[in-house]
XYZ file of C-alpha atoms in Angstrom:
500
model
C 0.000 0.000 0.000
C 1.043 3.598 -0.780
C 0.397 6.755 1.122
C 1.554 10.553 1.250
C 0.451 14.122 1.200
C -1.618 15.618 -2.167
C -0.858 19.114 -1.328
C -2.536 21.023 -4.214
C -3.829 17.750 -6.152
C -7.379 16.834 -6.948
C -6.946 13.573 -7.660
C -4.285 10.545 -8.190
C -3.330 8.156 -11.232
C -2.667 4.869 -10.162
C -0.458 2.433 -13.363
C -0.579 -1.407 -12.208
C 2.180 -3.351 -14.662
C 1.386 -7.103 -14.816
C 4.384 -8.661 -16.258
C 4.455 -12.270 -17.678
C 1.054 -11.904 -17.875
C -0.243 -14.651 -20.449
C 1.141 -17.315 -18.981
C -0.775 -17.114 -15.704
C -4.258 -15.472 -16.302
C -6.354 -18.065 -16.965
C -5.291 -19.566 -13.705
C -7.629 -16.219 -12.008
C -11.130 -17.104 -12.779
C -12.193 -15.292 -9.476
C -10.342 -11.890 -10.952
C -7.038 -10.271 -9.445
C -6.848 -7.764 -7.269
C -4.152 -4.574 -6.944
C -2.067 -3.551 -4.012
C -4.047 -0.930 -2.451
C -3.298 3.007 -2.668
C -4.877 5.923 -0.567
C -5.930 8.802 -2.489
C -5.249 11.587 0.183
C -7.211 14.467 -2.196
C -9.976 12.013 -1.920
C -10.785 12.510 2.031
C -7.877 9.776 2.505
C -9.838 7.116 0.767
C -8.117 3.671 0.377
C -8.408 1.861 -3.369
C -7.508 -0.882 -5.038
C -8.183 -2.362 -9.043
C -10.222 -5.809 -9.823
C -9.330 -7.272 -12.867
C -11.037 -10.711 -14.240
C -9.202 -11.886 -17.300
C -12.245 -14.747 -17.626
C -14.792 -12.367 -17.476
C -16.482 -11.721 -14.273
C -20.232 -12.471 -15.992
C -18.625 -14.114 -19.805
C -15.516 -15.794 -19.649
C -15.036 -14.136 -23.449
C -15.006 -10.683 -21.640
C -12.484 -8.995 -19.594
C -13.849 -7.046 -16.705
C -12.457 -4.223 -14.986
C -13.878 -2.887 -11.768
C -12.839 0.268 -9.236
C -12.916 -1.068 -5.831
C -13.279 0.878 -2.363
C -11.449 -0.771 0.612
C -13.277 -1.325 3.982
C -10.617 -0.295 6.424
C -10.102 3.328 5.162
C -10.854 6.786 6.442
C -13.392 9.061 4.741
C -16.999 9.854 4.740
C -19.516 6.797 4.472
C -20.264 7.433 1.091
C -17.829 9.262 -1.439
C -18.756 10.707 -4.777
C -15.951 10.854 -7.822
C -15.149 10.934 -11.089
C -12.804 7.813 -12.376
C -11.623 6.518 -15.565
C -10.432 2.572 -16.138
C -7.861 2.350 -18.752
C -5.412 -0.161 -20.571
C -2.388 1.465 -22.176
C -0.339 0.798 -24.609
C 3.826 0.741 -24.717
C 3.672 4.243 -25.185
C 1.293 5.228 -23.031
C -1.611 6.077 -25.381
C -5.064 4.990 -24.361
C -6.364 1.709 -25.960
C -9.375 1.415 -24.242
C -11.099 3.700 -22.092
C -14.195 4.235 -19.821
C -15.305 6.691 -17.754
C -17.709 7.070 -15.218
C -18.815 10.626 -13.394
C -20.482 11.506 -10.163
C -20.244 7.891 -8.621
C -21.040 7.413 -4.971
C -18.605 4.219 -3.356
C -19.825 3.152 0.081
C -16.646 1.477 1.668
C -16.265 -2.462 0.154
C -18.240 -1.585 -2.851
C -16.747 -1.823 -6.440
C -18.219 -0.335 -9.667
C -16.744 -0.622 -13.201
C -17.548 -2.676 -16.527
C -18.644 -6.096 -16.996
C -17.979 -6.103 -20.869
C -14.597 -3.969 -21.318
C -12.602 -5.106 -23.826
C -12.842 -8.814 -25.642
C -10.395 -11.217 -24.026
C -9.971 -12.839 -27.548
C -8.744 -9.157 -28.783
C -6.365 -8.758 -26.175
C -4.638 -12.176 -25.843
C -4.541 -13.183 -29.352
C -5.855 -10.831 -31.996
C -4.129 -7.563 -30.978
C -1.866 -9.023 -28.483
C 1.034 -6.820 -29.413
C -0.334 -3.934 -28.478
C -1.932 -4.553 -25.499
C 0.452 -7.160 -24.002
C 4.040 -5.294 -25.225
C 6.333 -7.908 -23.758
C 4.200 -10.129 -22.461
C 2.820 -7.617 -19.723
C -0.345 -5.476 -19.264
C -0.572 -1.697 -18.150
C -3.964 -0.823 -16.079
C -4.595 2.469 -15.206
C -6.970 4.037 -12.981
C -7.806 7.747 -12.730
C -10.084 9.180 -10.141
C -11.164 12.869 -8.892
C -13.153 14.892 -7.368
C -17.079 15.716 -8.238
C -17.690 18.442 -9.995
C -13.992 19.333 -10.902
C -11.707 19.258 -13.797
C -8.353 17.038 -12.975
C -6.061 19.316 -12.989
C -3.109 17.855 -10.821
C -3.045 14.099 -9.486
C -0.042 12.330 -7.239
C 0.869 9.316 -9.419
C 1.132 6.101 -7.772
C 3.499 2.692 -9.673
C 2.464 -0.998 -8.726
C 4.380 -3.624 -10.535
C 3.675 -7.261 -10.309
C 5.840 -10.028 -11.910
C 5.086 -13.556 -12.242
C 8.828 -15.186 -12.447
C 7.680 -17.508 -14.667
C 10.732 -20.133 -15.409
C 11.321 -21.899 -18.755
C 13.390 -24.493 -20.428
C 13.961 -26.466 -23.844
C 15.523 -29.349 -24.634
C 15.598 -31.562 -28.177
C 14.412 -35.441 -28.416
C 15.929 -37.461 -31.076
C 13.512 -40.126 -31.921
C 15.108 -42.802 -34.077
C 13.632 -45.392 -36.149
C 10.132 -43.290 -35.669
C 8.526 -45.237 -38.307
C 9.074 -48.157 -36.274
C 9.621 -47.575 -33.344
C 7.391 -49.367 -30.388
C 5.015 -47.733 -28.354
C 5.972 -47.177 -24.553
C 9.283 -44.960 -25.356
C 10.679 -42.640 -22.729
C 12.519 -39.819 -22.179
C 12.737 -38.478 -18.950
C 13.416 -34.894 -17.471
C 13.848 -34.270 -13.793
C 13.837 -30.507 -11.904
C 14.025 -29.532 -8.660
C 10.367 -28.746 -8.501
C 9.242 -31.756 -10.690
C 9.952 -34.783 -12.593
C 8.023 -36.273 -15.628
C 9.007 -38.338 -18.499
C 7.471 -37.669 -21.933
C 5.941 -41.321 -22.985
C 5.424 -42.149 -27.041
C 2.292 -43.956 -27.025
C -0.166 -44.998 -29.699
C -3.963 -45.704 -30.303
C -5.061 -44.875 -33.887
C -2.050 -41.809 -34.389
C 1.399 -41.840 -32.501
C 0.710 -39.576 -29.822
C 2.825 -37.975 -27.005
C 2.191 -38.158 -23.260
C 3.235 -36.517 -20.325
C 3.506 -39.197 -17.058
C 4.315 -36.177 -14.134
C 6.520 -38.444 -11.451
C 6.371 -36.108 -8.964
C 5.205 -32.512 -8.411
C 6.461 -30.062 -6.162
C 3.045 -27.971 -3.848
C 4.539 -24.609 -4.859
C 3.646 -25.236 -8.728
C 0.876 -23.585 -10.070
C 0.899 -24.249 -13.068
C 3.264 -26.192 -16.291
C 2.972 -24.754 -19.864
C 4.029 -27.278 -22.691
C 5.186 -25.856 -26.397
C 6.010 -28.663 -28.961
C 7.467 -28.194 -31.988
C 8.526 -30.186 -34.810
C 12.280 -29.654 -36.267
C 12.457 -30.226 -39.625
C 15.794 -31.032 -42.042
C 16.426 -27.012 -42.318
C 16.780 -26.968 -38.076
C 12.988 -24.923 -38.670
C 10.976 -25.018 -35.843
C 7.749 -25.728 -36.705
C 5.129 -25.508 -33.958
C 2.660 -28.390 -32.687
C 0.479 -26.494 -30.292
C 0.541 -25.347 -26.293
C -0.812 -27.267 -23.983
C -1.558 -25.204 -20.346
C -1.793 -27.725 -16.968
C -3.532 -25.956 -13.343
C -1.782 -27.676 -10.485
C -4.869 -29.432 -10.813
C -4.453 -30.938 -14.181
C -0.773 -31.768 -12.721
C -1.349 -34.004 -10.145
C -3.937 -36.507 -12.162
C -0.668 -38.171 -13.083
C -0.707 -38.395 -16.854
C -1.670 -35.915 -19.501
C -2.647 -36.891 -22.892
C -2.151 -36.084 -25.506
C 0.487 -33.338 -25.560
C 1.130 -33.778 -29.714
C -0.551 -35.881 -31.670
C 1.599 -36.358 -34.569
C 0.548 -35.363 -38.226
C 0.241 -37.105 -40.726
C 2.094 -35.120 -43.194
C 5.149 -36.662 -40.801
C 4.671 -39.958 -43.119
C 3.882 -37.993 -46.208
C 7.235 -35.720 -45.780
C 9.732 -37.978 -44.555
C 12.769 -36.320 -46.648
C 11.565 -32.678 -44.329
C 10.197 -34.099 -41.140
C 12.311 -37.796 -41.024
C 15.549 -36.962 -42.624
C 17.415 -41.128 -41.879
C 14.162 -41.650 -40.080
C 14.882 -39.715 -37.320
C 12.319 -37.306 -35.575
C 13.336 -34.234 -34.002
C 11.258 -32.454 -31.496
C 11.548 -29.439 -29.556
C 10.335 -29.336 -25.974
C 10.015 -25.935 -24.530
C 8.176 -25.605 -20.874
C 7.008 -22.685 -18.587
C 6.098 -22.742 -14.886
C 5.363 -20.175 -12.579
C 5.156 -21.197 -8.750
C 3.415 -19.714 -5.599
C 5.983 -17.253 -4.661
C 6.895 -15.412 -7.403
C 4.703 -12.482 -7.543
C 6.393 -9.425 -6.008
C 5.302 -5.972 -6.115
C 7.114 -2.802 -6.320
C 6.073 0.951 -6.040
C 7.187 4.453 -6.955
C 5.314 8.257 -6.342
C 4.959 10.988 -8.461
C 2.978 13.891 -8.650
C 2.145 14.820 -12.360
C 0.940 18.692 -13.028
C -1.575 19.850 -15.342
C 1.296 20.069 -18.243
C 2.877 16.616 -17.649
C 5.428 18.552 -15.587
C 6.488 15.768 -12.910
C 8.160 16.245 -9.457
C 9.566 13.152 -7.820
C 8.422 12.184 -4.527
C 9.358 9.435 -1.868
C 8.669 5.902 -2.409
C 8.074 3.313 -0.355
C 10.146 0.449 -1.920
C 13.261 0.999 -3.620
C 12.106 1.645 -7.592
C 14.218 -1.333 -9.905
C 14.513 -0.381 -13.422
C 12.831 -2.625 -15.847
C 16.294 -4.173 -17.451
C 17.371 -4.367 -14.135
C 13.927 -6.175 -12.837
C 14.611 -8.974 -15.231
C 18.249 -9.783 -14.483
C 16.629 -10.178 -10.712
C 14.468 -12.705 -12.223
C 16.679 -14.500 -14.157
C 19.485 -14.639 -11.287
C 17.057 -15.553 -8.442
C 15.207 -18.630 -11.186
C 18.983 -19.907 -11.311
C 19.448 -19.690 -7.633
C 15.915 -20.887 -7.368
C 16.223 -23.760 -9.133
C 20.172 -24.720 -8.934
C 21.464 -23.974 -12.667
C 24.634 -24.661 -12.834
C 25.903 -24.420 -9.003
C 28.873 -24.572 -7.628
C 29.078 -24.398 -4.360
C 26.246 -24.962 -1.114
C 25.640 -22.497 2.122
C 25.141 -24.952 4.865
C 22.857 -24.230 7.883
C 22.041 -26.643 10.866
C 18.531 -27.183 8.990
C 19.205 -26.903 5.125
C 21.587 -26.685 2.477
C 21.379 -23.945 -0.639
C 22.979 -24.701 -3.255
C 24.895 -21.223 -4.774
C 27.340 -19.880 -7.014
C 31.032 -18.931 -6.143
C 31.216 -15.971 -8.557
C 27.941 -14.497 -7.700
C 28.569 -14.775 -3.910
C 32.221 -13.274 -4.325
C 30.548 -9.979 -6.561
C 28.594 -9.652 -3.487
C 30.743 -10.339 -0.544
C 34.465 -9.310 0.046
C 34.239 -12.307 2.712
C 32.911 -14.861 0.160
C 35.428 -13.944 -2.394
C 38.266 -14.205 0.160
C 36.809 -17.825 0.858
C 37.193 -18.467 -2.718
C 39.761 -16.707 -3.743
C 42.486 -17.963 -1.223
C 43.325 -21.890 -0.037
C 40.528 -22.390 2.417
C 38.526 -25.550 3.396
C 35.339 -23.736 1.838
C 37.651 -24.009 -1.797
C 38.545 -27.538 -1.223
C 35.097 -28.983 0.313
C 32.648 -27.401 -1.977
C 31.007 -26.022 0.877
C 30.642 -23.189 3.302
C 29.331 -24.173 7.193
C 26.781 -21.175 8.457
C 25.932 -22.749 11.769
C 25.533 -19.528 13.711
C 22.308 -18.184 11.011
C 19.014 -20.105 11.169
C 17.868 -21.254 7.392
C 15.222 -19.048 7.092
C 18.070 -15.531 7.512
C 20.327 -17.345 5.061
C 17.958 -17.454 2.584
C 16.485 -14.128 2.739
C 20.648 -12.821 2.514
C 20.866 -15.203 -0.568
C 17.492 -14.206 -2.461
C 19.215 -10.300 -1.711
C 22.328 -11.369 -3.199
C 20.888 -12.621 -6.441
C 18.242 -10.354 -6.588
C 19.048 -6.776 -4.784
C 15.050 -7.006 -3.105
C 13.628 -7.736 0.260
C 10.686 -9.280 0.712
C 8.221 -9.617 3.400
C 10.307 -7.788 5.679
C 9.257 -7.694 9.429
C 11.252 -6.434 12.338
C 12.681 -9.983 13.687
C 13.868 -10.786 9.939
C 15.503 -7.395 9.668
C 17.470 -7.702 13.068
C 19.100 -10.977 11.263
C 19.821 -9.827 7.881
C 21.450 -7.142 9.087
C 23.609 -9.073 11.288
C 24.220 -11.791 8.737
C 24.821 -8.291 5.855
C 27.576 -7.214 8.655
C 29.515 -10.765 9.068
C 29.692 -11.125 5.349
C 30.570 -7.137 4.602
C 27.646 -7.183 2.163
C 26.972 -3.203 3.042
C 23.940 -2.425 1.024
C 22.064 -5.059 2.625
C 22.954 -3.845 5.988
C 21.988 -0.517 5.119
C 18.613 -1.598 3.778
C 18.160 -3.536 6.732
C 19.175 -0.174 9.030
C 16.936 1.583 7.218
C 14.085 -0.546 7.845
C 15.077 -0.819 11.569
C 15.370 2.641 11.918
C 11.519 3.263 9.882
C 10.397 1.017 12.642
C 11.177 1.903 16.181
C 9.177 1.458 18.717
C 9.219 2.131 22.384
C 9.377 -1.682 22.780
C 11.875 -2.526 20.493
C 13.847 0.646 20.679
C 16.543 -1.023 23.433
C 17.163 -3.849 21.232
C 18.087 -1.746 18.712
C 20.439 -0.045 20.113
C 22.268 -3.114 22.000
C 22.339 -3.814 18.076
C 23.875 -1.184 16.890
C 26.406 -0.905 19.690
C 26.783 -4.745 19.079
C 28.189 -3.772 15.354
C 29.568 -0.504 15.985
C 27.310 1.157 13.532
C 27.054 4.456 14.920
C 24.831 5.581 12.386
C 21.987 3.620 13.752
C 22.988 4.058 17.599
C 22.556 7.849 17.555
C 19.584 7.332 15.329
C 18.165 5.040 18.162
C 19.516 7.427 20.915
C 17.662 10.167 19.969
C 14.298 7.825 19.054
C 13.889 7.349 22.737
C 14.994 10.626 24.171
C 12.281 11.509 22.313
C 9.974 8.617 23.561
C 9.295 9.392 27.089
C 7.141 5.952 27.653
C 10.089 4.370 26.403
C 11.475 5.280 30.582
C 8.000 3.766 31.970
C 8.914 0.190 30.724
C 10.229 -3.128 32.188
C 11.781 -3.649 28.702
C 14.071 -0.089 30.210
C 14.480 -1.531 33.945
C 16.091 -4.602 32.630
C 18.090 -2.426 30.100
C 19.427 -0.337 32.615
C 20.219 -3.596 34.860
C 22.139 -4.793 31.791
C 23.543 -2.074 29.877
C 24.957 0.407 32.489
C 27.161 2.314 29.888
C 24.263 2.273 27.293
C 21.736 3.906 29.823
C 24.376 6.145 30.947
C 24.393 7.813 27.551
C 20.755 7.809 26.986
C 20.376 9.654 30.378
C 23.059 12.493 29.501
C 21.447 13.046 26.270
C 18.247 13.577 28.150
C 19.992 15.954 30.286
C 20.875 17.865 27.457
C 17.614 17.820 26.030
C 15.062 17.966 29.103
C 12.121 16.859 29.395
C 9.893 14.370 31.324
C 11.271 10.888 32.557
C 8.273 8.629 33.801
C 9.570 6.410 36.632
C 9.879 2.553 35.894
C 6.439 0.733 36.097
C 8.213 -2.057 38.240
């Protein structure tokens, strides 16, 4: 969610991208829904997009609706202007509604049932709607009874790190060969084996082995390769984790005919070549990622804080690409071994991240020899949250007990802009109960960056003196306190006694 101050505006924009889009909506037949945004020049009104790729009345439309959130401030009923959009590459409008004087109780939703033709969008005219495989849905509301004239823009970007592979299989002696023939592939997240069968036609099976919970869904592309290495393709097959886990899934090709009636093109020494290309996307990859602007009646635009660090779009998807190899174990060459689990990881990448790593690596230690490096003092869950940073530059899911181990993990390993980060979200989230552990932190790690920023936090936070949490601090930290207390002295002001 997103938040900040209008000043002058009327209004807000809100853009939600929706990358990697057509491999996953038709997995949403109850409709998507936005990460929420407050319009402040709408009485502080929280929001939020519903999108239904399947139509939310006729799975051949796509509907679009404005929704207003329950838990927001505001009057009981609001009345505004809004406009539902999808954009094009550029930006231009390539469809647009618009209602006017609409009155939104809080959890009510109004929009279009019929908005654009799903048919248009995914296959007809997918090019310009879905540029690079992602959708741009904008939303534009303001007040009653006013022109827009300036609105505080608001970014949400959500990726689905959808993973692919290919691979060739050589069948010889296709002509004859017997039904019941095999070739297996094996991931970390599944393991099927591609079975030649036969009733009336040659056909091609899937038999999934195993299948991991976090798969959603598997997307199968065949394709013929004819004598000229000419791909020529066989049709896509798309498999819910439903589908998945019935065991076998027929038929993924069944061969044409023309096969036999081209054998000098399709059978060159009777040998059939097909290409095997495959797409998953699993539970945890969608991530979301904001930015602010406020954009003026001319298009002038004046940057403003955001609440997540903004990732370019080239840079996005070398995040994605590095975190699917770490993800999934391409080509490792080295593990990170806790008490609990083992990661598997890649020398190189670990030594562009940490000075520490790369000494490991770089010199004659037992972490070159064994293949290995021993992290017994980090639980599992801290190592991989440092890991997912190192191959990806992102936090996720942050929360204060997460952030007090990264950074202390970040400092061991000298990986500075994750300990930074991880200050920074420490120091966003004082609290008069946590404030003492924060600073033992700090002091712990010699940061003193973060120990005057926590210094000053509870000068400033007289309850922070009424606590046990301070009694036992004092009991235990006699030099700590001693600071705290001159600093108060040379800023005065109330100190509650200890409620003991």
């Amino acid at each position: 969610m997103a938040t900040g101050n209008e000043g002058e505006t009327n209004g807000c924009t809100f853009q939600w991208k929706i990358e990697n889009i057509s491999h996953c909506w038709w997995l949403f037949a109850e409709g998507m829904a936005s990460p929420s945004f407050i319009a402040d020049a709408l009485e502080g009104t929280k929001w939020c997009l519903f999108l239904y790729l399947t139509g939310n009345r006729n799975e051949d439309d796509v509907s679009v609706y404005l929704h207003r959130k329950g838990d927001c401030s505001g009057p009981n009923i609001i009345e505004i202007n809004f406009q539902l959009a999808f954009l094009g590459a550029d930006g231009s409008l390539l469809k647009e509604r618009s209602l006017s004087k609409q009155g939104f109780l809080r959890k009510s939703s109004k929009g279009f049932h019929k908005f654009e033709s799903r048919k248009k969008m995914f296959f007809t005219e997918k090019e310009a709607f879905l540029p690079q495989d992602a959708l741009m849905f904008q939303c534009t509301l303001w007040r009653k009874d006013e022109s827009l004239v300036k609105s505080k823009h608001f970014y949400a970007r959500t990726v689905f790190n959808v993973s692919r592979s290919f691979f060739v299989w050589s069948i010889r002696n296709f002509s004859t060969v017997n039904a019941g023939l095999r070739r297996k592939f094996k991931d970390n997240l599944f393991d099927f084996d591609l079975v030649l069968n036969e009733d009336i036609d040659k056909k091609l099976d899937i038999d999934m082995i195993s299948l991991d919970d976090s798969v959603r869904y598997i997307s199968f592309n065949t394709s013929i390769i004819d004598l000229e290495e000419k791909k020529e393709n066989c049709g896509i097959k798309n498999c819910s984790a439903d589908d998945l886990k019935v065991g076998v899934l027929s038929p993924v090709l069944i061969f044409p005919k023309k096969l036999m009636e081209n054998k000098s093109r399709y059978l060159p020494n009777d040998v059939l070549s097909l290409g095997f290309e495959f797409a998953f996307w699993t539970k945890e990859s969608e991530s979301s990622i904001w930015k602010l602007q406020t954009k003026g009646k001319r298009g002038v635009k004046r940057k403003m804080p955001y609440s997540r660090k903004e990732i370019p779009q080239h840079t996005a998807a070398l995040a994605t690409d590095l975190k699917s190899m770490y993800k999934h174990g391409i080509f490792v060459d080295t593990e990170l071994r806790t008490w609990a689990q083992t990661f598997p990881a890649h020398r190189n990448i670990l030594s562009a991240r940490s000075p520490v790593f790369r000494s490991m690596f770089m010199n004659d230690m037992k972490e070159t020899n064994s293949g290995h490096v021993d992290i017994t003092d980090f639980e599992a869950d801290t190592v991989n949250r440092m890991l997912l940073y190192i191959y990806t530059d992102c936090l996720e899911d942050l929360h204060f007990e997460s952030a007090s181990k990264l950074y202390t993990i970040a400092d061991k390993y000298e990986i500075l802009s994750l300990r930074s980060r991880c200050s920074s979200f420490l120091q966003d989230n004082l609290r008069p109960t946590n404030a003492c552990d924060v600073l033992i932190l700090a002091d712990r790690h010699q940061d003193d960056d973060l120990k005057s920023a926590v210094q000053d936090y509870i000068v400033e936070h007289n309850e922070v003196f009424s606590s046990l949490g301070w009694k036992i601090f004092m009991d235990t930290n006699v030099k700590l306190a001693a600071d705290i207390m001159y600093r108060k002295v040379l800023n005065p002001g109330k100190i509650y006694p200890c409620n003991v």
